[in-house]
Amino acid sequence: MSPPQRVAIIPDFAERYDRSVIDGISRYVHQESKWSLYVPADIEHRDAQLMRWKGDGIIANFDDPKIVDIVRHKNLPSIGFGGGAGYSNSKIVYMATGDEAIGRMGAEHFLERGYSQFAFAAMPLTRRDQPWSERRAQAFAQRVAEEGYQTRKFRPSLSVARDWDQLLGALGQWIEELPKPIGLMAAYDTFAFHVLEACREREIQVPEDVAVLGVDNEEHICELSTPQLSSIIQGGATLGYRAAEMLDQMMQGKIKKTPKVIHLPPVGIVTRRSTDILAIRDKDVARALQFIRENACHGIQVPDVVRQVSLSRVTLENRFRELIGRTMHREIKRIQLDKVKELLRTTDLPMQMVASQSGFEYPEYLSNFFSRETGRTLGQYRSESRD
């Protein structure tokens, strides 16, 4: 029997995203591989230790340029990940959650709730080592613009961002001057937490006046916030699993040419109180949408929705499509799909129960529907998408 391949894993353990990447790597290793893992715990001497280490492959956070240089010079099968820094001058495969997809997902979240006013709280432009914030902001604004709306941006200077009182003061003044109701996305959860605190100081109602969405789904931040914060799940575990899978194939010589950058889509949104509201002025459409969201997973059909309002099916369908951008049937299926993803991500229920709890009569139909919508099987999604 050949000896196990030696693989170095170099994360930033202070970051929740990196810890979720480790979770994905761990699942792959336990399921598919017999690697011998090297994970340096001594941050102070990590660089020197990695330079001396001898092995077969590396998965590393590339936000530190020194790590990028060391990995590049070791000339081993390697995969980098992180927030976007360090990979632009490297020929090593780099995996990242698609920031554009994150921004568009945030915009869709508010569009689905009927908002016509939008805002984005971005990081300072001077932080050149974190381009992800600007990419998310641009994608958010682009998606909103596609529907004919504008996005108001908040971007503090670096000095203001570093001072808690100044940041809350600037945020509060900006938010007070925004038109309302408005859907506001922040670059990441901690910044969204600042937004919520600024709203609380100014007695601005969340989500009634300002609905707030973050990114990362850092549960200790989301649950600590007042109100609790809705957030986009980036999908670090999916990235970790895919990175380990690709590195394994590279080390075995099964992959010789790989793309330089691989973007993975975010997993979805955990909706909490900070965005749990509709901003639709058409009362009939709002009533129909609310009924769909409360009952989509109970096997309802479009005629059931029509019976909730005093409009003909044609009139309601036309108004619904105009305001929501989808048919009522498509909205029912979208809600069901989100429920399936949530159950796969957070439970070990058998597929028959997943189908039943998401409104599908037969598991076989759910399986075909899910594969058609996502391009992945139910089992693949469950394995790869848990953070």
mmCIF file of C-alpha atoms in Angstrom:
data_model
loop_
_atom_site.group_PDB
_atom_site.id
_atom_site.type_symbol
_atom_site.label_atom_id
_atom_site.label_comp_id
_atom_site.label_asym_id
_atom_site.label_seq_id
_atom_site.Cartn_x
_atom_site.Cartn_y
_atom_site.Cartn_z
ATOM 1 C CA MET A 1 0.000 0.000 0.000
ATOM 2 C CA SER A 2 1.363 3.404 -0.968
ATOM 3 C CA PRO A 3 1.966 5.908 1.869
ATOM 4 C CA PRO A 4 -0.684 8.633 2.400
ATOM 5 C CA GLN A 5 -0.163 11.872 0.520
ATOM 6 C CA ARG A 6 1.024 14.765 2.649
ATOM 7 C CA VAL A 7 -1.196 17.852 2.367
ATOM 8 C CA ALA A 8 -0.743 21.227 4.068
ATOM 9 C CA ILE A 9 -3.864 23.184 5.067
ATOM 10 C CA ILE A 10 -3.117 26.865 5.764
ATOM 11 C CA PRO A 11 -6.247 28.752 6.936
ATOM 12 C CA ASP A 12 -6.822 31.867 9.010
ATOM 13 C CA PHE A 13 -8.509 30.335 12.040
ATOM 14 C CA ALA A 14 -9.715 33.774 13.188
ATOM 15 C CA GLU A 15 -12.108 33.930 10.225
ATOM 16 C CA ARG A 16 -15.419 32.051 10.353
ATOM 17 C CA TYR A 17 -15.292 31.633 6.573
ATOM 18 C CA ASP A 18 -11.974 29.795 6.844
ATOM 19 C CA ARG A 19 -13.366 27.544 9.549
ATOM 20 C CA SER A 20 -16.260 26.593 7.280
ATOM 21 C CA VAL A 21 -13.755 25.866 4.489
ATOM 22 C CA ILE A 22 -12.025 23.497 6.914
ATOM 23 C CA ASP A 23 -15.371 21.786 7.546
ATOM 24 C CA GLY A 24 -15.710 21.084 3.819
ATOM 25 C CA ILE A 25 -12.140 19.810 3.532
ATOM 26 C CA SER A 26 -12.736 17.575 6.545
ATOM 27 C CA ARG A 27 -15.815 16.007 4.984
ATOM 28 C CA TYR A 28 -13.934 15.195 1.805
ATOM 29 C CA VAL A 29 -10.945 13.762 3.663
ATOM 30 C CA HIS A 30 -13.117 11.482 5.807
ATOM 31 C CA GLN A 31 -15.213 10.338 2.852
ATOM 32 C CA GLU A 32 -12.729 10.022 0.022
ATOM 33 C CA SER A 33 -9.083 10.350 1.000
ATOM 34 C CA LYS A 34 -6.330 9.074 3.289
ATOM 35 C CA TRP A 35 -4.265 12.225 3.452
ATOM 36 C CA SER A 36 -1.659 12.974 6.083
ATOM 37 C CA LEU A 37 -2.512 16.543 7.064
ATOM 38 C CA TYR A 38 -0.183 19.336 8.158
ATOM 39 C CA VAL A 39 -1.913 22.317 9.799
ATOM 40 C CA PRO A 40 0.534 24.781 11.406
ATOM 41 C CA ALA A 41 -0.827 26.129 14.671
ATOM 42 C CA ASP A 42 2.049 28.517 15.467
ATOM 43 C CA ILE A 43 1.082 31.657 13.535
ATOM 44 C CA GLU A 44 4.270 33.491 14.525
ATOM 45 C CA HIS A 45 6.504 30.891 12.870
ATOM 46 C CA ARG A 46 4.026 29.610 10.290
ATOM 47 C CA ASP A 47 5.827 31.012 7.234
ATOM 48 C CA ALA A 48 9.195 29.512 8.145
ATOM 49 C CA GLN A 49 7.598 26.170 9.002
ATOM 50 C CA LEU A 50 5.758 26.049 5.676
ATOM 51 C CA MET A 51 8.975 26.807 3.795
ATOM 52 C CA ARG A 52 10.664 23.809 5.453
ATOM 53 C CA TRP A 53 7.670 21.479 5.077
ATOM 54 C CA LYS A 54 7.874 18.770 2.429
ATOM 55 C CA GLY A 55 4.729 17.240 1.005
ATOM 56 C CA ASP A 56 2.496 16.635 -1.986
ATOM 57 C CA GLY A 57 -0.127 19.399 -2.052
ATOM 58 C CA ILE A 58 -1.387 22.587 -0.402
ATOM 59 C CA ILE A 59 -4.697 24.339 0.268
ATOM 60 C CA ALA A 60 -4.083 27.832 1.656
ATOM 61 C CA ASN A 61 -5.731 31.161 2.367
ATOM 62 C CA PHE A 62 -4.159 33.557 -0.120
ATOM 63 C CA ASP A 63 -5.067 36.807 1.653
ATOM 64 C CA ASP A 64 -1.487 36.914 2.983
ATOM 65 C CA PRO A 65 0.918 37.718 0.095
ATOM 66 C CA LYS A 66 3.754 35.953 1.940
ATOM 67 C CA ILE A 67 1.822 32.683 1.865
ATOM 68 C CA VAL A 68 1.171 33.155 -1.864
ATOM 69 C CA ASP A 69 4.909 33.554 -2.520
ATOM 70 C CA ILE A 70 5.846 30.516 -0.434
ATOM 71 C CA VAL A 71 3.233 28.294 -2.067
ATOM 72 C CA ARG A 72 4.175 29.455 -5.556
ATOM 73 C CA HIS A 73 7.876 28.721 -4.999
ATOM 74 C CA LYS A 74 7.205 25.252 -3.611
ATOM 75 C CA ASN A 75 5.828 24.301 -7.060
ATOM 76 C CA LEU A 76 3.370 21.687 -5.740
ATOM 77 C CA PRO A 77 -0.243 21.014 -6.731
ATOM 78 C CA SER A 78 -1.968 23.794 -4.804
ATOM 79 C CA ILE A 79 -5.253 25.642 -4.416
ATOM 80 C CA GLY A 80 -5.688 29.078 -2.888
ATOM 81 C CA PHE A 81 -8.811 30.666 -1.440
ATOM 82 C CA GLY A 82 -9.785 33.851 0.357
ATOM 83 C CA GLY A 83 -11.179 37.323 -0.166
ATOM 84 C CA GLY A 84 -9.541 38.034 -3.497
ATOM 85 C CA ALA A 85 -6.113 39.339 -2.489
ATOM 86 C CA GLY A 86 -2.949 37.582 -3.546
ATOM 87 C CA TYR A 87 -4.211 35.535 -6.455
ATOM 88 C CA SER A 88 -3.986 38.097 -9.274
ATOM 89 C CA ASN A 89 -0.248 37.544 -9.785
ATOM 90 C CA SER A 90 -0.306 33.823 -9.128
ATOM 91 C CA LYS A 91 -0.651 30.960 -11.586
ATOM 92 C CA ILE A 92 -2.085 28.748 -8.853
ATOM 93 C CA VAL A 93 -5.735 27.675 -8.952
ATOM 94 C CA TYR A 94 -7.797 30.072 -6.831
ATOM 95 C CA MET A 95 -11.310 29.334 -5.506
ATOM 96 C CA ALA A 96 -13.677 31.967 -4.170
ATOM 97 C CA THR A 97 -17.348 32.535 -3.569
ATOM 98 C CA GLY A 98 -18.647 34.693 -6.426
ATOM 99 C CA ASP A 99 -18.953 38.222 -5.049
ATOM 100 C CA GLU A 100 -21.039 39.225 -8.051
ATOM 101 C CA ALA A 101 -23.465 36.391 -7.289
ATOM 102 C CA ILE A 102 -23.602 37.507 -3.644
ATOM 103 C CA GLY A 103 -24.453 41.079 -4.632
ATOM 104 C CA ARG A 104 -27.146 39.957 -7.050
ATOM 105 C CA MET A 105 -28.610 37.563 -4.487
ATOM 106 C CA GLY A 106 -28.906 40.425 -2.012
ATOM 107 C CA ALA A 107 -30.672 42.602 -4.572
ATOM 108 C CA GLU A 108 -33.042 39.759 -5.446
ATOM 109 C CA HIS A 109 -33.902 39.354 -1.763
ATOM 110 C CA PHE A 110 -35.209 42.912 -1.615
ATOM 111 C CA LEU A 111 -36.790 42.876 -5.069
ATOM 112 C CA GLU A 112 -38.764 39.800 -4.046
ATOM 113 C CA ARG A 113 -40.136 41.768 -1.115
ATOM 114 C CA GLY A 114 -41.347 44.574 -3.342
ATOM 115 C CA TYR A 115 -38.795 47.279 -2.535
ATOM 116 C CA SER A 116 -38.253 50.184 -4.915
ATOM 117 C CA GLN A 117 -35.592 51.965 -2.809
ATOM 118 C CA PHE A 118 -32.179 50.367 -2.298
ATOM 119 C CA ALA A 119 -28.910 51.068 -0.471
ATOM 120 C CA PHE A 120 -25.525 49.406 0.014
ATOM 121 C CA ALA A 121 -23.038 49.935 2.853
ATOM 122 C CA ALA A 122 -19.572 49.239 1.424
ATOM 123 C CA MET A 123 -16.063 49.082 2.831
ATOM 124 C CA PRO A 124 -13.620 52.005 2.372
ATOM 125 C CA LEU A 125 -12.103 52.178 -1.107
ATOM 126 C CA THR A 126 -8.672 52.607 0.466
ATOM 127 C CA ARG A 127 -8.774 48.975 1.588
ATOM 128 C CA ARG A 128 -7.328 47.723 -1.686
ATOM 129 C CA ASP A 129 -6.658 44.319 -0.167
ATOM 130 C CA GLN A 130 -10.395 43.624 0.026
ATOM 131 C CA PRO A 131 -11.884 44.070 -3.467
ATOM 132 C CA TRP A 132 -14.779 41.793 -2.574
ATOM 133 C CA SER A 133 -16.771 44.637 -1.021
ATOM 134 C CA GLU A 134 -16.731 46.732 -4.184
ATOM 135 C CA ARG A 135 -17.609 43.755 -6.373
ATOM 136 C CA ARG A 136 -20.620 42.978 -4.187
ATOM 137 C CA ALA A 137 -21.722 46.623 -4.215
ATOM 138 C CA GLN A 138 -21.420 46.903 -7.998
ATOM 139 C CA ALA A 139 -23.339 43.676 -8.627
ATOM 140 C CA PHE A 140 -26.070 44.738 -6.195
ATOM 141 C CA ALA A 141 -26.442 48.089 -7.946
ATOM 142 C CA GLN A 142 -26.386 46.496 -11.393
ATOM 143 C CA ARG A 143 -29.176 44.052 -10.552
ATOM 144 C CA VAL A 144 -31.281 46.863 -9.085
ATOM 145 C CA ALA A 145 -30.611 49.001 -12.177
ATOM 146 C CA GLU A 146 -31.911 46.200 -14.387
ATOM 147 C CA GLU A 147 -35.316 46.805 -12.787
ATOM 148 C CA GLY A 148 -35.064 50.572 -13.282
ATOM 149 C CA TYR A 149 -34.002 51.510 -9.741
ATOM 150 C CA GLN A 150 -31.001 53.287 -8.234
ATOM 151 C CA THR A 151 -28.764 52.310 -5.326
ATOM 152 C CA ARG A 152 -27.577 54.774 -2.713
ATOM 153 C CA LYS A 153 -24.115 53.899 -1.394
ATOM 154 C CA PHE A 154 -22.393 54.511 1.892
ATOM 155 C CA ARG A 155 -18.624 54.206 1.822
ATOM 156 C CA PRO A 156 -16.742 55.653 4.830
ATOM 157 C CA SER A 157 -13.155 56.799 4.821
ATOM 158 C CA LEU A 158 -10.670 54.429 6.422
ATOM 159 C CA SER A 159 -10.238 56.742 9.433
ATOM 160 C CA VAL A 160 -14.006 56.878 10.039
ATOM 161 C CA ALA A 161 -14.345 53.111 9.609
ATOM 162 C CA ARG A 162 -11.731 52.570 12.322
ATOM 163 C CA ASP A 163 -13.519 54.764 14.885
ATOM 164 C CA TRP A 164 -16.697 53.238 16.361
ATOM 165 C CA ASP A 165 -18.344 56.520 17.364
ATOM 166 C CA GLN A 166 -17.535 58.277 14.106
ATOM 167 C CA LEU A 167 -18.753 55.307 12.084
ATOM 168 C CA LEU A 168 -22.072 55.079 13.945
ATOM 169 C CA GLY A 169 -22.560 58.822 13.612
ATOM 170 C CA ALA A 170 -21.884 58.823 9.871
ATOM 171 C CA LEU A 171 -24.033 55.748 9.309
ATOM 172 C CA GLY A 172 -26.890 57.177 11.353
ATOM 173 C CA GLN A 173 -26.906 60.480 9.482
ATOM 174 C CA TRP A 174 -26.814 58.697 6.107
ATOM 175 C CA ILE A 175 -29.620 56.314 7.054
ATOM 176 C CA GLU A 176 -31.810 59.140 8.388
ATOM 177 C CA GLU A 177 -31.611 60.864 4.996
ATOM 178 C CA LEU A 178 -32.494 57.746 2.975
ATOM 179 C CA PRO A 179 -35.979 57.433 1.448
ATOM 180 C CA LYS A 180 -38.098 54.838 3.213
ATOM 181 C CA PRO A 181 -38.990 52.025 3.207
ATOM 182 C CA ILE A 182 -35.645 50.870 1.827
ATOM 183 C CA GLY A 183 -33.723 47.614 1.447
ATOM 184 C CA LEU A 184 -30.137 47.979 2.657
ATOM 185 C CA MET A 185 -27.383 45.422 2.100
ATOM 186 C CA ALA A 186 -24.062 45.612 3.934
ATOM 187 C CA ALA A 187 -20.790 44.171 2.634
ATOM 188 C CA TYR A 188 -20.614 41.654 5.486
ATOM 189 C CA ASP A 189 -22.270 40.799 8.793
ATOM 190 C CA THR A 190 -20.154 42.942 11.110
ATOM 191 C CA PHE A 191 -20.850 46.034 9.009
ATOM 192 C CA ALA A 192 -24.567 45.117 8.956
ATOM 193 C CA PHE A 193 -24.405 44.930 12.762
ATOM 194 C CA HIS A 194 -23.054 48.515 12.772
ATOM 195 C CA VAL A 195 -25.971 49.548 10.539
ATOM 196 C CA LEU A 196 -28.470 48.049 12.987
ATOM 197 C CA GLU A 197 -26.816 49.786 15.934
ATOM 198 C CA ALA A 198 -26.918 53.123 14.074
ATOM 199 C CA CYS A 199 -30.625 52.567 13.389
ATOM 200 C CA ARG A 200 -31.261 51.812 17.038
ATOM 201 C CA GLU A 201 -29.452 54.961 18.174
ATOM 202 C CA ARG A 202 -31.564 57.089 15.807
ATOM 203 C CA GLU A 203 -34.791 55.185 16.608
ATOM 204 C CA ILE A 204 -35.165 54.114 12.964
ATOM 205 C CA GLN A 205 -37.443 51.091 12.713
ATOM 206 C CA VAL A 206 -35.984 47.833 11.352
ATOM 207 C CA PRO A 207 -37.348 46.263 9.183
ATOM 208 C CA GLU A 208 -40.378 48.598 8.854
ATOM 209 C CA ASP A 209 -38.314 51.601 7.629
ATOM 210 C CA VAL A 210 -34.976 49.958 6.798
ATOM 211 C CA ALA A 211 -34.602 46.245 6.045
ATOM 212 C CA VAL A 212 -30.992 45.127 6.606
ATOM 213 C CA LEU A 213 -29.113 42.185 5.041
ATOM 214 C CA GLY A 214 -25.573 40.978 5.786
ATOM 215 C CA VAL A 215 -23.166 38.401 4.356
ATOM 216 C CA ASP A 216 -21.465 35.383 6.016
ATOM 217 C CA ASN A 217 -24.253 34.189 8.327
ATOM 218 C CA GLU A 218 -21.988 34.530 11.366
ATOM 219 C CA GLU A 219 -24.539 33.220 13.828
ATOM 220 C CA HIS A 220 -23.121 34.898 16.938
ATOM 221 C CA ILE A 221 -23.422 38.280 15.178
ATOM 222 C CA CYS A 222 -26.757 37.561 13.496
ATOM 223 C CA GLU A 223 -28.382 36.339 16.701
ATOM 224 C CA LEU A 224 -26.854 39.103 18.856
ATOM 225 C CA SER A 225 -28.162 41.844 16.571
ATOM 226 C CA THR A 226 -31.361 43.740 17.369
ATOM 227 C CA PRO A 227 -33.405 42.703 15.494
ATOM 228 C CA GLN A 228 -31.764 39.440 14.467
ATOM 229 C CA LEU A 229 -29.895 39.821 11.190
ATOM 230 C CA SER A 230 -30.762 38.171 7.872
ATOM 231 C CA SER A 231 -27.619 37.044 6.067
ATOM 232 C CA ILE A 232 -26.283 35.396 2.915
ATOM 233 C CA ILE A 233 -24.502 32.070 3.397
ATOM 234 C CA GLN A 234 -21.331 32.221 1.335
ATOM 235 C CA GLY A 235 -20.726 28.500 1.134
ATOM 236 C CA GLY A 236 -17.250 28.041 2.579
ATOM 237 C CA ALA A 237 -17.912 24.360 3.247
ATOM 238 C CA THR A 238 -18.800 23.824 -0.401
ATOM 239 C CA LEU A 239 -15.583 25.559 -1.417
ATOM 240 C CA GLY A 240 -13.522 23.459 0.986
ATOM 241 C CA TYR A 241 -15.011 20.209 -0.301
ATOM 242 C CA ARG A 242 -14.501 21.178 -3.949
ATOM 243 C CA ALA A 243 -10.941 22.398 -3.269
ATOM 244 C CA ALA A 244 -10.022 19.112 -1.577
ATOM 245 C CA GLU A 245 -11.641 17.132 -4.377
ATOM 246 C CA MET A 246 -9.753 19.051 -7.070
ATOM 247 C CA LEU A 247 -6.426 18.911 -5.206
ATOM 248 C CA ASP A 248 -6.789 15.141 -4.825
ATOM 249 C CA GLN A 249 -7.300 14.782 -8.576
ATOM 250 C CA MET A 250 -4.352 17.105 -9.297
ATOM 251 C CA MET A 251 -2.013 15.099 -7.053
ATOM 252 C CA GLN A 252 -3.103 11.873 -8.768
ATOM 253 C CA GLY A 253 -2.366 13.376 -12.176
ATOM 254 C CA LYS A 254 -6.016 13.236 -13.260
ATOM 255 C CA ILE A 255 -6.131 17.020 -13.854
ATOM 256 C CA LYS A 256 -3.288 18.644 -15.758
ATOM 257 C CA LYS A 257 -4.852 21.940 -16.852
ATOM 258 C CA THR A 258 -7.147 23.907 -14.565
ATOM 259 C CA PRO A 259 -8.785 27.353 -14.748
ATOM 260 C CA LYS A 260 -6.947 30.091 -12.898
ATOM 261 C CA VAL A 261 -9.968 31.275 -10.894
ATOM 262 C CA ILE A 262 -13.067 29.265 -9.966
ATOM 263 C CA HIS A 263 -16.067 31.132 -8.573
ATOM 264 C CA LEU A 264 -18.652 29.165 -6.599
ATOM 265 C CA PRO A 265 -22.192 30.474 -6.019
ATOM 266 C CA PRO A 266 -23.394 31.399 -2.511
ATOM 267 C CA VAL A 267 -25.610 28.813 -0.820
ATOM 268 C CA GLY A 268 -28.623 30.990 0.006
ATOM 269 C CA ILE A 269 -30.097 33.390 2.567
ATOM 270 C CA VAL A 270 -31.106 32.805 6.167
ATOM 271 C CA THR A 271 -34.035 35.181 6.639
ATOM 272 C CA ARG A 272 -34.391 36.622 10.116
ATOM 273 C CA ARG A 273 -36.355 39.541 11.512
ATOM 274 C CA SER A 274 -34.215 42.308 9.907
ATOM 275 C CA THR A 275 -35.719 41.663 6.443
ATOM 276 C CA ASP A 276 -38.848 39.689 7.321
ATOM 277 C CA ILE A 277 -41.314 42.146 5.811
ATOM 278 C CA LEU A 278 -42.976 42.985 2.499
ATOM 279 C CA ALA A 279 -42.803 46.445 0.916
ATOM 280 C CA ILE A 280 -45.511 45.986 -1.717
ATOM 281 C CA ARG A 281 -48.142 48.717 -1.983
ATOM 282 C CA ASP A 282 -50.544 46.619 -4.076
ATOM 283 C CA LYS A 283 -52.541 44.979 -1.278
ATOM 284 C CA ASP A 284 -53.863 42.155 -3.459
ATOM 285 C CA VAL A 285 -50.382 41.184 -4.659
ATOM 286 C CA ALA A 286 -49.003 41.515 -1.126
ATOM 287 C CA ARG A 287 -51.763 39.242 0.191
ATOM 288 C CA ALA A 288 -51.109 36.699 -2.556
ATOM 289 C CA LEU A 289 -47.353 36.763 -1.933
ATOM 290 C CA GLN A 290 -47.777 36.394 1.804
ATOM 291 C CA PHE A 291 -50.115 33.431 1.288
ATOM 292 C CA ILE A 292 -47.570 31.780 -1.017
ATOM 293 C CA ARG A 293 -44.757 32.233 1.481
ATOM 294 C CA GLU A 294 -46.809 30.799 4.304
ATOM 295 C CA ASN A 295 -48.248 27.854 2.343
ATOM 296 C CA ALA A 296 -45.974 27.008 -0.617
ATOM 297 C CA CYS A 297 -44.638 23.957 1.209
ATOM 298 C CA HIS A 298 -48.149 22.684 1.966
ATOM 299 C CA GLY A 299 -48.864 21.645 -1.614
ATOM 300 C CA ILE A 300 -50.834 24.717 -2.751
ATOM 301 C CA GLN A 301 -51.489 25.534 -6.409
ATOM 302 C CA VAL A 302 -52.159 28.828 -8.203
ATOM 303 C CA PRO A 303 -55.988 28.511 -7.881
ATOM 304 C CA ASP A 304 -55.541 28.382 -4.093
ATOM 305 C CA VAL A 305 -53.716 31.706 -4.263
ATOM 306 C CA VAL A 306 -56.342 33.328 -6.485
ATOM 307 C CA ARG A 307 -59.053 32.452 -3.972
ATOM 308 C CA GLN A 308 -57.328 34.698 -1.395
ATOM 309 C CA VAL A 309 -58.050 37.907 -3.339
ATOM 310 C CA SER A 310 -61.025 39.488 -5.095
ATOM 311 C CA LEU A 311 -59.397 39.543 -8.537
ATOM 312 C CA SER A 312 -59.555 37.320 -11.567
ATOM 313 C CA ARG A 313 -56.649 34.963 -12.142
ATOM 314 C CA VAL A 314 -55.538 36.885 -15.242
ATOM 315 C CA THR A 315 -55.558 40.256 -13.475
ATOM 316 C CA LEU A 316 -53.745 38.938 -10.400
ATOM 317 C CA GLU A 317 -51.201 37.085 -12.530
ATOM 318 C CA ASN A 318 -50.436 40.218 -14.548
ATOM 319 C CA ARG A 319 -50.041 42.412 -11.457
ATOM 320 C CA PHE A 320 -47.995 39.743 -9.682
ATOM 321 C CA ARG A 321 -45.608 39.322 -12.607
ATOM 322 C CA GLU A 322 -45.234 43.095 -12.984
ATOM 323 C CA LEU A 323 -44.338 43.677 -9.317
ATOM 324 C CA ILE A 324 -42.510 40.469 -8.412
ATOM 325 C CA GLY A 325 -40.964 39.589 -11.780
ATOM 326 C CA ARG A 326 -42.226 35.987 -11.704
ATOM 327 C CA THR A 327 -45.446 34.087 -12.144
ATOM 328 C CA MET A 328 -47.262 32.837 -9.058
ATOM 329 C CA HIS A 329 -46.433 29.252 -10.041
ATOM 330 C CA ARG A 330 -42.748 30.111 -10.283
ATOM 331 C CA GLU A 331 -42.841 31.818 -6.884
ATOM 332 C CA ILE A 332 -44.380 28.707 -5.302
ATOM 333 C CA LYS A 333 -41.603 26.555 -6.768
ATOM 334 C CA ARG A 334 -38.932 29.031 -5.667
ATOM 335 C CA ILE A 335 -40.134 28.912 -2.068
ATOM 336 C CA GLN A 336 -40.251 25.111 -2.196
ATOM 337 C CA LEU A 337 -36.701 24.976 -3.578
ATOM 338 C CA ASP A 338 -35.434 27.242 -0.797
ATOM 339 C CA LYS A 339 -37.077 24.970 1.776
ATOM 340 C CA VAL A 340 -35.472 21.875 0.241
ATOM 341 C CA LYS A 341 -32.045 23.538 0.380
ATOM 342 C CA GLU A 342 -32.589 24.521 4.018
ATOM 343 C CA LEU A 343 -33.584 20.980 5.017
ATOM 344 C CA LEU A 344 -30.643 19.445 3.177
ATOM 345 C CA ARG A 345 -28.258 21.939 4.724
ATOM 346 C CA THR A 346 -29.486 21.748 8.310
ATOM 347 C CA THR A 347 -30.964 18.256 8.832
ATOM 348 C CA ASP A 348 -30.285 14.582 8.140
ATOM 349 C CA LEU A 349 -33.909 13.835 7.245
ATOM 350 C CA PRO A 350 -34.415 11.073 4.649
ATOM 351 C CA MET A 351 -35.362 12.326 1.196
ATOM 352 C CA GLN A 352 -38.959 11.200 1.590
ATOM 353 C CA MET A 353 -39.317 13.511 4.600
ATOM 354 C CA VAL A 354 -37.527 16.340 2.783
ATOM 355 C CA ALA A 355 -40.027 15.987 -0.053
ATOM 356 C CA SER A 356 -43.010 15.899 2.304
ATOM 357 C CA GLN A 357 -41.927 18.938 4.339
ATOM 358 C CA SER A 358 -41.265 21.024 1.226
ATOM 359 C CA GLY A 359 -44.589 20.251 -0.482
ATOM 360 C CA PHE A 360 -43.589 17.542 -2.968
ATOM 361 C CA GLU A 361 -45.834 14.486 -3.024
ATOM 362 C CA TYR A 362 -43.205 12.146 -4.474
ATOM 363 C CA PRO A 363 -39.439 12.064 -3.729
ATOM 364 C CA GLU A 364 -38.799 11.121 -7.370
ATOM 365 C CA TYR A 365 -40.410 14.341 -8.588
ATOM 366 C CA LEU A 366 -38.410 16.340 -6.054
ATOM 367 C CA SER A 367 -35.201 14.664 -7.223
ATOM 368 C CA ASN A 368 -35.854 15.503 -10.881
ATOM 369 C CA PHE A 369 -36.956 19.062 -10.059
ATOM 370 C CA PHE A 370 -33.936 19.733 -7.855
ATOM 371 C CA SER A 371 -31.453 18.423 -10.417
ATOM 372 C CA ARG A 372 -33.078 20.472 -13.167
ATOM 373 C CA GLU A 373 -33.003 23.675 -11.088
ATOM 374 C CA THR A 374 -29.545 23.365 -9.516
ATOM 375 C CA GLY A 375 -27.536 21.041 -11.715
ATOM 376 C CA ARG A 376 -26.727 18.894 -8.666
ATOM 377 C CA THR A 377 -28.313 15.882 -7.034
ATOM 378 C CA LEU A 378 -29.914 16.094 -3.608
ATOM 379 C CA GLY A 379 -27.086 14.034 -2.137
ATOM 380 C CA GLN A 380 -24.375 16.213 -3.677
ATOM 381 C CA TYR A 381 -25.983 19.376 -2.337
ATOM 382 C CA ARG A 382 -26.350 17.919 1.162
ATOM 383 C CA SER A 383 -22.722 16.786 1.185
ATOM 384 C CA GLU A 384 -21.215 20.022 -0.117
ATOM 385 C CA SER A 385 -23.423 22.820 1.133
ATOM 386 C CA ARG A 386 -23.329 22.636 4.907
ATOM 387 C CA ASP A 387 -21.635 25.567 6.651
#
